[in-house]
C-alpha cells in the first residue's frame, strides 16, 4: 500500500473490487489495487457482471467505458441551461443524500470508474486541441461526485495534470468531500475551479450522509482561495423546511467568514426538482424525509418543481442575502425561466449576453 495512505470514512464501506478483464493492467487499476490491498478482487467480463451478487453491498467496478467521455449537460430547451460540458469519468457515489438524482438514474449502487483513461485523454485531447481559440467550461460532477473516489483513484489529479496543456479549458471539480490532493499538479490556478455544494445546516444534518460538514467545505474553499484559486459554490437543491429562512441565512453568512466575494467565480441556485419516479425512491431509501410532500407542480420539462410563488420567495430571500454580502453577477439559476430571472435579479440571461457565455467569462475570469 502507498505510504501514509489513509482511507477516508466515506470509502470504508467498499467491500470488493471488480475489474474488467481488459482493464487488469491499466495504470488506474494498478493504483487502486495498491491503495486498497486488503479488498478481494474479481476479474469480470462486462457481459457477465454479477449484478445479483451485489444486493446491499458497496463495490468498486473498474470498467472499460466504450461511450463518449465529453458530453453536453442534459439541460432542456424550456429553461435557461448554463451550457456546461461534462467529462464523464464514472457513475454513482459512495455518499448518500436523500435528494440525489443518481438514485433514479442508476439501477444499482456500484461505484463505476472508467479505467481506460488513455481513451478518455485521447478523446479530450482531440476535442480541446481542434481549435485552441475555442473555450470549454467542463466538470466531472454530474454522474458522480468529482472527488468522492479521489483518494483511491487519483482521477481528478490525472485530469488536472492533463489539462495543464489546455489553457482553453476551465475545469470545475464539484464535491461534498474534502480532497485537495490534486492541487500540487495544477499549472494554472485560474483554470481549475474547486467547487462545493452548500445547503442550510438543517438539510446538511438531516438529508446528507457520509459527507463533510459545511465548515469543512468552507475551510477547504478558503485553503484553495489562499492558494490563488477562485472557487464555485452551489445551493442546489434549495429545500423548504420549517425555519428555512434562518437556515439559509446562517450558511450564507458563514460563507463570508471564509471567502471574499471576488474569490467566488460563480454561485448557482436550484430549487429541489425531480422526475416523478424519484419520489418513491426517496420515500423508500429515506423514510424520515418530509420535503418530498411539499407543493409541487409538473414543469415543462416533466419534472416536479415547487410552486412558483414558493420558489420565488426562497430565491428572493437567498439572493437578497447574498447581495448584502457583495455578490451579484456571479449568481445564477440552474434551470429557471426568464420571468423568474427578471423577478428575482431584475434582469434576464439575455441581458448578460446569454447564460452560457456569461458563465464562460466568469469561469475564465474575464
Ligand atoms: S454527494 Fe452528490 S452525488 Fe453523492 S449522494 Fe450526495 S448528491 Fe448524490
mmCIF file of C-alpha atoms and ligand atoms in Angstrom:
data_model
loop_
_atom_site.group_PDB
_atom_site.id
_atom_site.type_symbol
_atom_site.label_atom_id
_atom_site.label_comp_id
_atom_site.label_asym_id
_atom_site.label_seq_id
_atom_site.Cartn_x
_atom_site.Cartn_y
_atom_site.Cartn_z
ATOM 1 C CA UNK A 1 0.000 0.000 0.000
ATOM 2 C CA UNK A 2 1.106 3.568 -0.696
ATOM 3 C CA UNK A 3 2.905 5.018 2.300
ATOM 4 C CA UNK A 4 0.845 7.220 4.644
ATOM 5 C CA UNK A 5 -2.340 6.302 2.824
ATOM 6 C CA UNK A 6 -5.440 6.850 4.945
ATOM 7 C CA UNK A 7 -8.774 5.646 3.618
ATOM 8 C CA UNK A 8 -11.418 8.344 4.166
ATOM 9 C CA UNK A 9 -14.513 7.315 6.138
ATOM 10 C CA UNK A 10 -16.858 7.625 3.172
ATOM 11 C CA UNK A 11 -14.917 4.875 1.358
ATOM 12 C CA UNK A 12 -14.740 2.406 4.231
ATOM 13 C CA UNK A 13 -17.938 0.621 3.118
ATOM 14 C CA UNK A 14 -16.410 -0.672 -0.121
ATOM 15 C CA UNK A 15 -16.217 -4.454 0.161
ATOM 16 C CA UNK A 16 -14.948 -5.665 -3.172
ATOM 17 C CA UNK A 17 -13.281 -4.558 -6.398
ATOM 18 C CA UNK A 18 -14.466 -5.793 -9.791
ATOM 19 C CA UNK A 19 -12.217 -5.284 -12.801
ATOM 20 C CA UNK A 20 -12.991 -5.705 -16.480
ATOM 21 C CA UNK A 21 -10.676 -8.325 -17.938
ATOM 22 C CA UNK A 22 -9.376 -5.768 -20.449
ATOM 23 C CA UNK A 23 -8.512 -3.322 -17.619
ATOM 24 C CA UNK A 24 -6.456 -5.625 -15.397
ATOM 25 C CA UNK A 25 -3.159 -3.940 -16.279
ATOM 26 C CA UNK A 26 -4.459 -0.387 -16.701
ATOM 27 C CA UNK A 27 -2.433 2.147 -14.641
ATOM 28 C CA UNK A 28 -5.582 3.179 -12.777
ATOM 29 C CA UNK A 29 -6.278 -0.429 -11.808
ATOM 30 C CA UNK A 30 -2.745 -0.872 -10.509
ATOM 31 C CA UNK A 31 -3.083 2.287 -8.412
ATOM 32 C CA UNK A 32 -6.463 1.329 -6.942
ATOM 33 C CA UNK A 33 -5.255 -2.168 -6.022
ATOM 34 C CA UNK A 34 -2.173 -0.649 -4.422
ATOM 35 C CA UNK A 35 -4.302 1.667 -2.297
ATOM 36 C CA UNK A 36 -6.875 -0.988 -1.344
ATOM 37 C CA UNK A 37 -4.693 -4.086 -0.955
ATOM 38 C CA UNK A 38 -6.992 -5.794 1.544
ATOM 39 C CA UNK A 39 -10.072 -5.875 -0.659
ATOM 40 C CA UNK A 40 -10.986 -9.001 -2.631
ATOM 41 C CA UNK A 41 -10.715 -8.593 -6.392
ATOM 42 C CA UNK A 42 -12.717 -10.322 -9.093
ATOM 43 C CA UNK A 43 -11.934 -10.057 -12.781
ATOM 44 C CA UNK A 44 -15.130 -9.987 -14.827
ATOM 45 C CA UNK A 45 -16.338 -9.978 -18.394
ATOM 46 C CA UNK A 46 -18.624 -6.963 -18.804
ATOM 47 C CA UNK A 47 -21.445 -9.065 -20.274
ATOM 48 C CA UNK A 48 -21.402 -11.306 -17.222
ATOM 49 C CA UNK A 49 -21.154 -8.702 -14.482
ATOM 50 C CA UNK A 50 -22.593 -10.338 -11.331
ATOM 51 C CA UNK A 51 -25.329 -7.781 -10.546
ATOM 52 C CA UNK A 52 -27.308 -10.259 -8.424
ATOM 53 C CA UNK A 53 -24.396 -10.723 -6.030
ATOM 54 C CA UNK A 54 -24.307 -7.040 -5.101
ATOM 55 C CA UNK A 55 -27.573 -6.585 -3.208
ATOM 56 C CA UNK A 56 -26.902 -4.251 -0.268
ATOM 57 C CA UNK A 57 -23.110 -4.305 -0.783
ATOM 58 C CA UNK A 58 -20.891 -1.490 -1.915
ATOM 59 C CA UNK A 59 -18.341 -2.342 -4.557
ATOM 60 C CA UNK A 60 -15.981 -0.573 -6.896
ATOM 61 C CA UNK A 61 -16.010 -1.532 -10.565
ATOM 62 C CA UNK A 62 -13.054 -0.538 -12.754
ATOM 63 C CA UNK A 63 -14.585 -0.625 -16.153
ATOM 64 C CA UNK A 64 -13.660 -0.094 -19.777
ATOM 65 C CA UNK A 65 -16.055 2.586 -20.963
ATOM 66 C CA UNK A 66 -16.989 2.486 -24.632
ATOM 67 C CA UNK A 67 -19.168 5.604 -24.907
ATOM 68 C CA UNK A 68 -18.352 9.291 -25.304
ATOM 69 C CA UNK A 69 -16.485 10.891 -22.424
ATOM 70 C CA UNK A 70 -17.212 14.529 -23.330
ATOM 71 C CA UNK A 71 -20.905 15.421 -23.319
ATOM 72 C CA UNK A 72 -23.307 18.303 -23.020
ATOM 73 C CA UNK A 73 -25.124 18.693 -19.710
ATOM 74 C CA UNK A 74 -28.678 17.351 -20.200
ATOM 75 C CA UNK A 75 -30.488 20.699 -19.926
ATOM 76 C CA UNK A 76 -33.871 21.364 -21.535
ATOM 77 C CA UNK A 77 -34.956 23.949 -24.059
ATOM 78 C CA UNK A 78 -37.661 25.300 -21.739
ATOM 79 C CA UNK A 79 -35.374 26.785 -19.097
ATOM 80 C CA UNK A 80 -32.027 28.552 -19.114
ATOM 81 C CA UNK A 81 -29.269 25.998 -19.010
ATOM 82 C CA UNK A 82 -25.687 27.030 -18.254
ATOM 83 C CA UNK A 83 -24.070 25.296 -21.266
ATOM 84 C CA UNK A 84 -21.630 23.313 -19.202
ATOM 85 C CA UNK A 85 -19.866 20.247 -20.673
ATOM 86 C CA UNK A 86 -19.466 17.028 -18.750
ATOM 87 C CA UNK A 87 -16.342 14.909 -18.660
ATOM 88 C CA UNK A 88 -17.744 11.500 -17.845
ATOM 89 C CA UNK A 89 -15.321 9.666 -15.514
ATOM 90 C CA UNK A 90 -17.658 7.222 -13.807
ATOM 91 C CA UNK A 91 -21.025 6.675 -12.190
ATOM 92 C CA UNK A 92 -22.502 6.666 -8.712
ATOM 93 C CA UNK A 93 -21.361 7.977 -5.368
ATOM 94 C CA UNK A 94 -20.436 6.395 -2.015
ATOM 95 C CA UNK A 95 -22.209 9.113 -0.025
ATOM 96 C CA UNK A 96 -25.963 9.290 0.468
ATOM 97 C CA UNK A 97 -28.022 12.456 0.065
ATOM 98 C CA UNK A 98 -31.755 11.874 0.215
ATOM 99 C CA UNK A 99 -32.401 14.179 -2.750
ATOM 100 C CA UNK A 100 -29.717 12.686 -5.001
ATOM 101 C CA UNK A 101 -30.883 12.285 -8.592
ATOM 102 C CA UNK A 102 -28.414 9.438 -9.148
ATOM 103 C CA UNK A 103 -30.794 7.166 -7.227
ATOM 104 C CA UNK A 104 -33.182 7.415 -10.159
ATOM 105 C CA UNK A 105 -30.501 7.370 -12.880
ATOM 106 C CA UNK A 106 -28.805 4.123 -11.936
ATOM 107 C CA UNK A 107 -30.196 0.705 -11.107
ATOM 108 C CA UNK A 108 -27.508 -0.191 -8.578
ATOM 109 C CA UNK A 109 -25.067 1.422 -6.133
ATOM 110 C CA UNK A 110 -21.957 0.045 -7.852
ATOM 111 C CA UNK A 111 -19.220 2.698 -7.939
ATOM 112 C CA UNK A 112 -18.122 2.599 -11.560
ATOM 113 C CA UNK A 113 -14.873 4.180 -12.637
ATOM 114 C CA UNK A 114 -13.799 4.326 -16.293
ATOM 115 C CA UNK A 115 -10.374 2.743 -16.091
ATOM 116 C CA UNK A 116 -9.469 3.289 -19.763
ATOM 117 C CA UNK A 117 -8.114 6.751 -19.049
ATOM 118 C CA UNK A 118 -5.963 6.597 -22.213
ATOM 119 C CA UNK A 119 -9.152 6.612 -24.312
ATOM 120 C CA UNK A 120 -10.555 9.473 -22.270
ATOM 121 C CA UNK A 121 -7.436 11.609 -22.660
ATOM 122 C CA UNK A 122 -7.233 10.828 -26.358
ATOM 123 C CA UNK A 123 -10.854 11.958 -26.915
ATOM 124 C CA UNK A 124 -10.396 15.094 -24.806
ATOM 125 C CA UNK A 125 -7.085 15.943 -26.441
ATOM 126 C CA UNK A 126 -8.646 15.788 -29.912
ATOM 127 C CA UNK A 127 -11.630 17.916 -28.888
ATOM 128 C CA UNK A 128 -9.715 20.576 -26.956
ATOM 129 C CA UNK A 129 -6.840 20.945 -29.414
ATOM 130 C CA UNK A 130 -9.019 21.151 -32.551
ATOM 131 C CA UNK A 131 -9.164 24.910 -32.076
ATOM 132 C CA UNK A 132 -7.269 26.299 -29.126
ATOM 133 C CA UNK A 133 -9.295 29.503 -29.555
ATOM 134 C CA UNK A 134 -12.482 27.685 -28.547
ATOM 135 C CA UNK A 135 -13.026 27.727 -24.812
ATOM 136 C CA UNK A 136 -14.598 24.983 -22.761
ATOM 137 C CA UNK A 137 -16.163 25.035 -19.325
ATOM 138 C CA UNK A 138 -16.137 21.446 -18.150
ATOM 139 C CA UNK A 139 -16.728 19.447 -14.998
ATOM 140 C CA UNK A 140 -16.877 15.885 -13.747
ATOM 141 C CA UNK A 141 -19.517 16.191 -11.020
ATOM 142 C CA UNK A 142 -22.637 15.217 -12.944
ATOM 143 C CA UNK A 143 -22.928 11.429 -12.731
ATOM 144 C CA UNK A 144 -20.705 11.154 -9.682
ATOM 145 C CA UNK A 145 -19.106 13.432 -7.082
ATOM 146 C CA UNK A 146 -15.863 14.800 -8.608
ATOM 147 C CA UNK A 147 -13.677 13.927 -5.617
ATOM 148 C CA UNK A 148 -15.512 11.184 -3.701
ATOM 149 C CA UNK A 149 -13.230 8.400 -5.010
ATOM 150 C CA UNK A 150 -10.159 10.573 -5.452
ATOM 151 C CA UNK A 151 -8.300 9.043 -2.511
ATOM 152 C CA UNK A 152 -8.242 5.644 -4.213
ATOM 153 C CA UNK A 153 -8.296 6.566 -7.914
ATOM 154 C CA UNK A 154 -6.382 9.868 -8.198
ATOM 155 C CA UNK A 155 -8.586 10.511 -11.251
ATOM 156 C CA UNK A 156 -9.009 14.255 -10.840
ATOM 157 C CA UNK A 157 -5.296 14.670 -10.217
ATOM 158 C CA UNK A 158 -4.585 12.913 -13.534
ATOM 159 C CA UNK A 159 -7.159 15.062 -15.287
ATOM 160 C CA UNK A 160 -5.827 18.287 -13.796
ATOM 161 C CA UNK A 161 -2.327 17.327 -14.889
ATOM 162 C CA UNK A 162 -3.540 16.501 -18.403
ATOM 163 C CA UNK A 163 -5.461 19.773 -18.742
ATOM 164 C CA UNK A 164 -2.342 21.726 -17.862
ATOM 165 C CA UNK A 165 -1.625 21.642 -21.627
ATOM 166 C CA UNK A 166 -5.016 23.140 -22.498
ATOM 167 C CA UNK A 167 -5.361 26.724 -21.269
ATOM 168 C CA UNK A 168 -8.611 26.958 -23.251
ATOM 169 C CA UNK A 169 -10.300 24.634 -20.743
ATOM 170 C CA UNK A 170 -11.668 25.542 -17.319
ATOM 171 C CA UNK A 171 -12.322 22.509 -15.116
ATOM 172 C CA UNK A 172 -14.762 22.588 -12.216
ATOM 173 C CA UNK A 173 -14.276 19.949 -9.522
ATOM 174 C CA UNK A 174 -17.583 19.738 -7.663
ATOM 175 C CA UNK A 175 -17.791 17.822 -4.434
ATOM 176 C CA UNK A 176 -19.175 17.350 -0.956
ATOM 177 C CA UNK A 177 -15.957 15.885 0.441
ATOM 178 C CA UNK A 178 -12.551 17.379 1.077
ATOM 179 C CA UNK A 179 -9.697 16.171 -1.077
ATOM 180 C CA UNK A 180 -7.090 18.656 -2.215
ATOM 181 C CA UNK A 181 -4.538 16.081 -3.360
ATOM 182 C CA UNK A 182 -4.749 17.395 -6.971
ATOM 183 C CA UNK A 183 -3.506 20.861 -6.036
ATOM 184 C CA UNK A 184 0.208 20.250 -6.450
ATOM 185 C CA UNK A 185 -0.088 19.348 -10.175
ATOM 186 C CA UNK A 186 -2.034 22.463 -11.161
ATOM 187 C CA UNK A 187 -0.210 24.558 -13.776
ATOM 188 C CA UNK A 188 -2.624 27.484 -13.839
ATOM 189 C CA UNK A 189 -4.737 28.179 -10.775
ATOM 190 C CA UNK A 190 -7.047 30.289 -12.953
ATOM 191 C CA UNK A 191 -8.127 27.229 -14.968
ATOM 192 C CA UNK A 192 -9.249 24.997 -12.115
ATOM 193 C CA UNK A 193 -12.403 25.796 -10.160
ATOM 194 C CA UNK A 194 -12.787 23.818 -6.934
ATOM 195 C CA UNK A 195 -16.489 23.755 -6.099
ATOM 196 C CA UNK A 196 -18.623 22.737 -3.168
ATOM 197 C CA UNK A 197 -22.351 22.332 -2.808
ATOM 198 C CA UNK A 198 -23.792 24.012 0.241
ATOM 199 C CA UNK A 199 -27.124 23.874 1.956
ATOM 200 C CA UNK A 200 -28.832 25.024 5.122
ATOM 201 C CA UNK A 201 -27.300 23.343 8.213
ATOM 202 C CA UNK A 202 -30.594 21.519 8.892
ATOM 203 C CA UNK A 203 -30.515 19.925 5.419
ATOM 204 C CA UNK A 204 -26.835 19.044 5.799
ATOM 205 C CA UNK A 205 -27.557 17.340 9.129
ATOM 206 C CA UNK A 206 -30.789 15.527 8.151
ATOM 207 C CA UNK A 207 -30.522 14.808 4.438
ATOM 208 C CA UNK A 208 -26.810 14.351 3.604
ATOM 209 C CA UNK A 209 -24.954 11.295 4.906
ATOM 210 C CA UNK A 210 -21.287 10.410 4.663
ATOM 211 C CA UNK A 211 -20.386 13.908 3.501
ATOM 212 C CA UNK A 212 -18.180 16.590 5.043
ATOM 213 C CA UNK A 213 -19.583 19.317 7.291
ATOM 214 C CA UNK A 214 -20.384 22.747 5.903
ATOM 215 C CA UNK A 215 -17.496 24.269 7.839
ATOM 216 C CA UNK A 216 -15.081 21.672 6.431
ATOM 217 C CA UNK A 217 -16.200 22.561 2.891
ATOM 218 C CA UNK A 218 -15.760 26.266 3.521
ATOM 219 C CA UNK A 219 -12.388 25.729 5.184
ATOM 220 C CA UNK A 220 -11.273 23.811 2.073
ATOM 221 C CA UNK A 221 -12.626 26.603 -0.146
ATOM 222 C CA UNK A 222 -10.633 29.077 1.947
ATOM 223 C CA UNK A 223 -7.476 26.983 1.539
ATOM 224 C CA UNK A 224 -7.989 26.992 -2.244
ATOM 225 C CA UNK A 225 -8.620 30.747 -2.308
ATOM 226 C CA UNK A 226 -5.446 31.317 -0.284
ATOM 227 C CA UNK A 227 -3.568 29.253 -2.877
ATOM 228 C CA UNK A 228 -4.807 31.511 -5.678
ATOM 229 C CA UNK A 229 -7.841 29.608 -6.956
ATOM 230 C CA UNK A 230 -11.288 31.048 -7.343
ATOM 231 C CA UNK A 231 -13.990 28.673 -6.118
ATOM 232 C CA UNK A 232 -17.574 27.911 -7.122
ATOM 233 C CA UNK A 233 -20.444 27.322 -4.750
ATOM 234 C CA UNK A 234 -23.792 25.694 -5.385
ATOM 235 C CA UNK A 235 -27.064 25.942 -3.485
ATOM 236 C CA UNK A 236 -28.779 23.025 -5.107
ATOM 237 C CA UNK A 237 -31.232 21.752 -4.113
ATOM 238 C CA UNK A 238 -32.791 24.579 -2.132
ATOM 239 C CA UNK A 239 -35.416 22.925 0.050
ATOM 240 C CA UNK A 240 -38.310 24.268 2.107
ATOM 241 C CA UNK A 241 -38.476 23.249 5.754
ATOM 242 C CA UNK A 242 -39.616 24.924 8.994
ATOM 243 C CA UNK A 243 -37.015 27.581 9.663
ATOM 244 C CA UNK A 244 -35.578 27.693 6.114
ATOM 245 C CA UNK A 245 -35.023 31.456 6.300
ATOM 246 C CA UNK A 246 -32.808 31.175 9.396
ATOM 247 C CA UNK A 247 -31.053 28.132 7.936
ATOM 248 C CA UNK A 248 -30.156 29.675 4.594
ATOM 249 C CA UNK A 249 -29.248 32.989 6.260
ATOM 250 C CA UNK A 250 -26.851 31.101 8.546
ATOM 251 C CA UNK A 251 -24.998 29.300 5.771
ATOM 252 C CA UNK A 252 -24.854 32.404 3.578
ATOM 253 C CA UNK A 253 -23.350 34.459 6.387
ATOM 254 C CA UNK A 254 -20.943 31.603 7.115
ATOM 255 C CA UNK A 255 -19.606 31.696 3.526
ATOM 256 C CA UNK A 256 -18.216 35.167 4.102
ATOM 257 C CA UNK A 257 -16.351 34.099 7.251
ATOM 258 C CA UNK A 258 -14.168 32.132 4.812
ATOM 259 C CA UNK A 259 -14.311 33.827 1.417
ATOM 260 C CA UNK A 260 -14.436 37.263 -0.121
ATOM 261 C CA UNK A 261 -16.971 37.759 -2.967
ATOM 262 C CA UNK A 262 -14.227 38.171 -5.574
ATOM 263 C CA UNK A 263 -12.844 34.744 -4.647
ATOM 264 C CA UNK A 264 -16.101 33.142 -5.843
ATOM 265 C CA UNK A 265 -16.225 32.623 -9.638
ATOM 266 C CA UNK A 266 -19.929 31.843 -9.580
ATOM 267 C CA UNK A 267 -22.670 30.547 -7.321
ATOM 268 C CA UNK A 268 -25.652 28.622 -8.663
ATOM 269 C CA UNK A 269 -29.075 28.183 -7.131
ATOM 270 C CA UNK A 270 -31.579 25.488 -7.958
ATOM 271 C CA UNK A 271 -34.828 24.603 -6.252
ATOM 272 C CA UNK A 272 -35.443 20.926 -5.445
ATOM 273 C CA UNK A 273 -36.874 19.359 -8.600
ATOM 274 C CA UNK A 274 -37.240 15.758 -9.569
ATOM 275 C CA UNK A 275 -38.570 13.308 -12.092
ATOM 276 C CA UNK A 276 -41.773 11.771 -10.688
ATOM 277 C CA UNK A 277 -40.067 8.386 -10.318
ATOM 278 C CA UNK A 278 -37.538 9.796 -7.806
ATOM 279 C CA UNK A 279 -40.187 10.424 -5.137
ATOM 280 C CA UNK A 280 -40.996 6.745 -4.331
ATOM 281 C CA UNK A 281 -37.256 6.009 -4.343
ATOM 282 C CA UNK A 282 -36.614 8.749 -1.759
ATOM 283 C CA UNK A 283 -39.571 7.503 0.309
ATOM 284 C CA UNK A 284 -38.098 4.014 0.316
ATOM 285 C CA UNK A 285 -34.448 4.947 0.892
ATOM 286 C CA UNK A 286 -35.033 7.822 3.333
ATOM 287 C CA UNK A 287 -38.322 7.169 5.152
ATOM 288 C CA UNK A 288 -37.913 10.167 7.506
ATOM 289 C CA UNK A 289 -37.751 12.667 4.645
ATOM 290 C CA UNK A 290 -40.741 15.038 4.502
ATOM 291 C CA UNK A 291 -39.874 17.752 1.936
ATOM 292 C CA UNK A 292 -40.991 15.468 -0.907
ATOM 293 C CA UNK A 293 -44.581 16.087 0.235
ATOM 294 C CA UNK A 294 -44.337 19.841 -0.361
ATOM 295 C CA UNK A 295 -46.446 21.591 -3.007
ATOM 296 C CA UNK A 296 -45.061 20.591 -6.390
ATOM 297 C CA UNK A 297 -46.339 21.009 -9.930
ATOM 298 C CA UNK A 298 -45.145 19.414 -13.141
ATOM 299 C CA UNK A 299 -42.850 21.761 -15.097
ATOM 300 C CA UNK A 300 -42.437 21.983 -18.875
ATOM 301 C CA UNK A 301 -39.585 19.508 -18.644
ATOM 302 C CA UNK A 302 -41.901 16.979 -16.892
ATOM 303 C CA UNK A 303 -40.010 17.382 -13.647
ATOM 304 C CA UNK A 304 -41.820 18.161 -10.424
ATOM 305 C CA UNK A 305 -40.902 21.595 -9.098
ATOM 306 C CA UNK A 306 -42.070 23.682 -6.176
ATOM 307 C CA UNK A 307 -44.960 26.076 -6.916
ATOM 308 C CA UNK A 308 -43.620 29.263 -8.447
ATOM 309 C CA UNK A 309 -44.534 31.700 -5.614
ATOM 310 C CA UNK A 310 -42.896 29.367 -3.071
ATOM 311 C CA UNK A 311 -39.802 29.027 -5.202
ATOM 312 C CA UNK A 312 -39.523 32.745 -5.822
ATOM 313 C CA UNK A 313 -39.927 33.544 -2.122
ATOM 314 C CA UNK A 314 -36.898 31.381 -1.352
ATOM 315 C CA UNK A 315 -34.853 32.679 -4.289
ATOM 316 C CA UNK A 316 -35.538 36.314 -3.379
ATOM 317 C CA UNK A 317 -34.568 35.773 0.223
ATOM 318 C CA UNK A 318 -31.325 33.989 -0.699
ATOM 319 C CA UNK A 319 -30.348 36.433 -3.453
ATOM 320 C CA UNK A 320 -31.014 39.460 -1.202
ATOM 321 C CA UNK A 321 -28.825 37.963 1.488
ATOM 322 C CA UNK A 322 -26.012 37.141 -0.954
ATOM 323 C CA UNK A 323 -26.203 40.621 -2.441
ATOM 324 C CA UNK A 324 -25.938 42.158 1.021
ATOM 325 C CA UNK A 325 -22.523 40.437 1.216
ATOM 326 C CA UNK A 326 -21.393 41.909 -2.120
ATOM 327 C CA UNK A 327 -22.290 39.072 -4.528
ATOM 328 C CA UNK A 328 -24.067 39.958 -7.755
ATOM 329 C CA UNK A 329 -23.154 38.938 -11.284
ATOM 330 C CA UNK A 330 -21.680 35.643 -10.096
ATOM 331 C CA UNK A 331 -25.176 34.475 -9.132
ATOM 332 C CA UNK A 332 -27.257 32.357 -11.472
ATOM 333 C CA UNK A 333 -30.176 29.946 -11.504
ATOM 334 C CA UNK A 334 -29.997 26.392 -12.670
ATOM 335 C CA UNK A 335 -32.999 25.738 -14.954
ATOM 336 C CA UNK A 336 -35.325 28.684 -14.391
ATOM 337 C CA UNK A 337 -37.324 30.817 -16.850
ATOM 338 C CA UNK A 338 -36.572 34.392 -17.968
ATOM 339 C CA UNK A 339 -39.622 35.573 -15.955
ATOM 340 C CA UNK A 340 -38.160 34.188 -12.773
ATOM 341 C CA UNK A 341 -34.752 35.690 -13.517
ATOM 342 C CA UNK A 342 -36.412 39.045 -14.105
ATOM 343 C CA UNK A 343 -38.489 38.847 -10.919
ATOM 344 C CA UNK A 344 -35.578 37.909 -8.699
ATOM 345 C CA UNK A 345 -32.492 39.501 -10.290
ATOM 346 C CA UNK A 346 -34.147 42.331 -12.229
ATOM 347 C CA UNK A 347 -32.537 41.119 -15.480
ATOM 348 C CA UNK A 348 -32.556 38.019 -17.665
ATOM 349 C CA UNK A 349 -29.788 35.811 -19.107
ATOM 350 C CA UNK A 350 -30.254 37.691 -22.394
ATOM 351 C CA UNK A 351 -29.179 40.898 -20.650
ATOM 352 C CA UNK A 352 -25.969 39.080 -19.693
ATOM 353 C CA UNK A 353 -25.330 38.058 -23.303
ATOM 354 C CA UNK A 354 -26.706 34.538 -22.693
ATOM 355 C CA UNK A 355 -26.103 32.376 -19.633
ATOM 356 C CA UNK A 356 -23.548 30.067 -21.258
ATOM 357 C CA UNK A 357 -21.439 32.983 -22.472
ATOM 358 C CA UNK A 358 -21.734 34.817 -19.188
ATOM 359 C CA UNK A 359 -20.576 31.809 -17.181
ATOM 360 C CA UNK A 360 -17.748 31.154 -19.604
ATOM 361 C CA UNK A 361 -16.478 34.657 -18.839
ATOM 362 C CA UNK A 362 -16.935 34.150 -15.119
ATOM 363 C CA UNK A 363 -15.068 30.841 -15.311
ATOM 364 C CA UNK A 364 -12.148 32.332 -17.206
ATOM 365 C CA UNK A 365 -12.074 35.451 -15.061
ATOM 366 C CA UNK A 366 -12.605 37.864 -17.982
HETATM 367 S S1 LIG B 1 -22.708 13.831 -2.735
HETATM 368 FE FE1 LIG B 1 -23.746 14.384 -4.658
HETATM 369 S S2 LIG B 1 -23.586 12.558 -5.941
HETATM 370 FE FE2 LIG B 1 -23.141 11.940 -3.829
HETATM 371 S S3 LIG B 1 -25.096 11.227 -2.965
HETATM 372 FE FE3 LIG B 1 -24.880 13.405 -2.454
HETATM 373 S S4 LIG B 1 -25.934 14.496 -4.129
HETATM 374 FE FE4 LIG B 1 -25.548 12.403 -4.856
#
